[in-house]
XYZ file of C-alpha atoms in Angstrom:
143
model
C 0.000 0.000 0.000
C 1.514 3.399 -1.245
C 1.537 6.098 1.675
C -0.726 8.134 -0.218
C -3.384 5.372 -0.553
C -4.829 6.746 2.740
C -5.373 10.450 1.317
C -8.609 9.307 -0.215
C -10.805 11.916 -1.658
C -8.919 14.465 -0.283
C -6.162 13.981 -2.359
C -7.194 11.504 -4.873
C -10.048 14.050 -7.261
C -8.789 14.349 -10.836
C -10.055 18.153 -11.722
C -13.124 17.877 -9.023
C -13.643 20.098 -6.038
C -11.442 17.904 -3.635
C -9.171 17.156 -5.862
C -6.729 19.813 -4.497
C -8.172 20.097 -1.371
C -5.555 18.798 1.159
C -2.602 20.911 -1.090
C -4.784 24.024 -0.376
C -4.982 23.109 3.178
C -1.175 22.913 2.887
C -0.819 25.767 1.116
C -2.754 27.813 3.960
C -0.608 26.450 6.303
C 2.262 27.276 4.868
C 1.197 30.569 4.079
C -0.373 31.369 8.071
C 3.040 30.559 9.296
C 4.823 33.298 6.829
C 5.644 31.127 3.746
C 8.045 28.389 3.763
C 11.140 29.971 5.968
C 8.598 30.904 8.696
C 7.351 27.615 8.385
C 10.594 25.676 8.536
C 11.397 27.749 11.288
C 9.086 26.987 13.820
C 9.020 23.362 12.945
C 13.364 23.303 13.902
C 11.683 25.477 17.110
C 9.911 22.501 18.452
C 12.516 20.087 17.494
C 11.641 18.167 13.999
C 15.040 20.420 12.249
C 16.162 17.149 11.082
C 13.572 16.102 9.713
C 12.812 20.075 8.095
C 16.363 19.624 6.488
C 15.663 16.659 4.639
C 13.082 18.199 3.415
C 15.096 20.995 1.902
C 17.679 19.515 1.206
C 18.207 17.328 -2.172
C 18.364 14.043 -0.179
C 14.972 11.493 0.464
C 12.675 13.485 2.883
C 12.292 11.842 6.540
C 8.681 11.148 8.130
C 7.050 12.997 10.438
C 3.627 11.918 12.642
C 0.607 13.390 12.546
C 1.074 13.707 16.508
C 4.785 15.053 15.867
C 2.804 17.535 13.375
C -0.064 18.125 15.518
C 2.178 19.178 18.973
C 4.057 21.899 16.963
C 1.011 23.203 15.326
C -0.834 23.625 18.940
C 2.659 24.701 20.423
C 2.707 27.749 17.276
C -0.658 28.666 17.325
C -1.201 27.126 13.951
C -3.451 24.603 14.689
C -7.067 26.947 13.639
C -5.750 26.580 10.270
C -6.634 22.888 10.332
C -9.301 23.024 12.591
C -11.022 25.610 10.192
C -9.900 23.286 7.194
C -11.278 20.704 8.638
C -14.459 21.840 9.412
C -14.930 22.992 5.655
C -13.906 19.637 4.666
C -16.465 17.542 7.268
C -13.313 15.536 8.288
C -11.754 14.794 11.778
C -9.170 17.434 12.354
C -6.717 14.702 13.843
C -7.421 13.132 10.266
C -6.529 15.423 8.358
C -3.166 16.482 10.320
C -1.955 12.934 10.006
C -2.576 13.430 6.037
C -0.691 17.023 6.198
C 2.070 15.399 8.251
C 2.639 12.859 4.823
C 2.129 15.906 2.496
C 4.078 18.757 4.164
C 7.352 16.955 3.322
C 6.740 16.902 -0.549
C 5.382 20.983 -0.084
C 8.129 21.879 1.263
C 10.253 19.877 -0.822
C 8.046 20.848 -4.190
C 8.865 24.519 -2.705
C 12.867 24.236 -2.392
C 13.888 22.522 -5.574
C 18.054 24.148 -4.859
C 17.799 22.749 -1.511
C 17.298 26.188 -0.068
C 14.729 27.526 1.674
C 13.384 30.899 -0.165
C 14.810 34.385 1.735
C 11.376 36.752 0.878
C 9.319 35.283 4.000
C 5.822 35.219 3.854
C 5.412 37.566 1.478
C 6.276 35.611 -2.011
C 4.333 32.882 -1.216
C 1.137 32.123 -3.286
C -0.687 28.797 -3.119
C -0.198 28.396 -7.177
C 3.681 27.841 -6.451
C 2.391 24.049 -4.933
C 0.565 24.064 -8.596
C 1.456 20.415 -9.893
C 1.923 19.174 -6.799
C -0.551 16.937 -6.296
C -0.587 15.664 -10.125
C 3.480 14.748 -9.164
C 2.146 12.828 -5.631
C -0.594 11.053 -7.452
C 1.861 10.194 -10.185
C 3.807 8.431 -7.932
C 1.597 6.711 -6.197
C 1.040 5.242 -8.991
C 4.628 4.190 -10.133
C-alpha cells in the first residue's frame, strides 16, 4: 500500500472540487506561518530540524507523525488553520493532520527545488507555487 493510498478523496479528485483540497490546506498552512522559511522555522523550534532539512535539502525526505505535526502546530498557534480546514472539509481534524504530516514533506520539498529555503518570508508565497503538486504525488503513487 503506497503512503498516499490513505489520502482518499482528499487527495485523490482528478479536476473535481477535492481534488486539491488537502494541497490548499497545505498551502494555507504554509502561508499562516509566513511562507516556507517561517514555516521551517518553527518546525526546527519545536525540534523536527532534522527532519525540516531533509526536506530541503536534495536528499529522500524523513517522516514525520501526525502527533509530531499536531504538537508543533498547537505549540505555534497554527493549529485553527486545520481546525477551520477541517471543518470545511467535514473531516476529523486529527485526520486530516496525520494526512498534512505525509504531504508537508513533498510541499516543502516541491517549494525548495536548490535545496534552499526561499529568503522573501511570507510575502512571495502564493498557493499556485504548490501548482502540480498533487498531479506529481498522485503520479507516484502510482509508479
Amino acid at each position: 500500500m503506497s503512503l498516499l493510498d490513505s489520502l482518499g478523496s482528499l487527495l485523490g479528485g482528478n479536476q473535481g472540487g477535492g481534488g486539491n483540497s488537502l494541497i490548499s490546506v497545505a498551502g494555507a498552512l504554509i502561508q499562516q506561518a509566513g511562507g516556507v522559511q517561517g514555516l521551517t522555522s518553527t518546525l526546527q523550534q519545536h525540534g523536527l530540524g532534522g527532519a525540516v532539512q531533509s526536506w530541503v535539502g536534495t536528499g529522500v525526505n524523513q517522516a514525520i507523525s501526525g502527533d509530531q505535526l499536531n504538537e508543533v502546530l498547537q505549540k505555534s498557534g497554527l493549529d485553527s488553520v486545520v481546525n477551520n480546514a477541517a471543518g470545511k472539509l467535514g473531516v476529523d481534524p486529527g485526520q486530516l493532520v496525520g494526512q498534512l504530516a505525509q504531504v508537508l514533506p513533498h510541499a516543502v520539498d516541491h517549494l525548495t527545488p536548490n535545496g534552499e529555503v526561499p529568503s522573501n518570508g511570507g510575502g512571495g508565497f502564493d498557493l499556485s507555487m504548490l501548482g502540480g503538486l498533487a498531479e506529481k504525488l498522485l503520479a507516484s503513487k502510482t509508479a
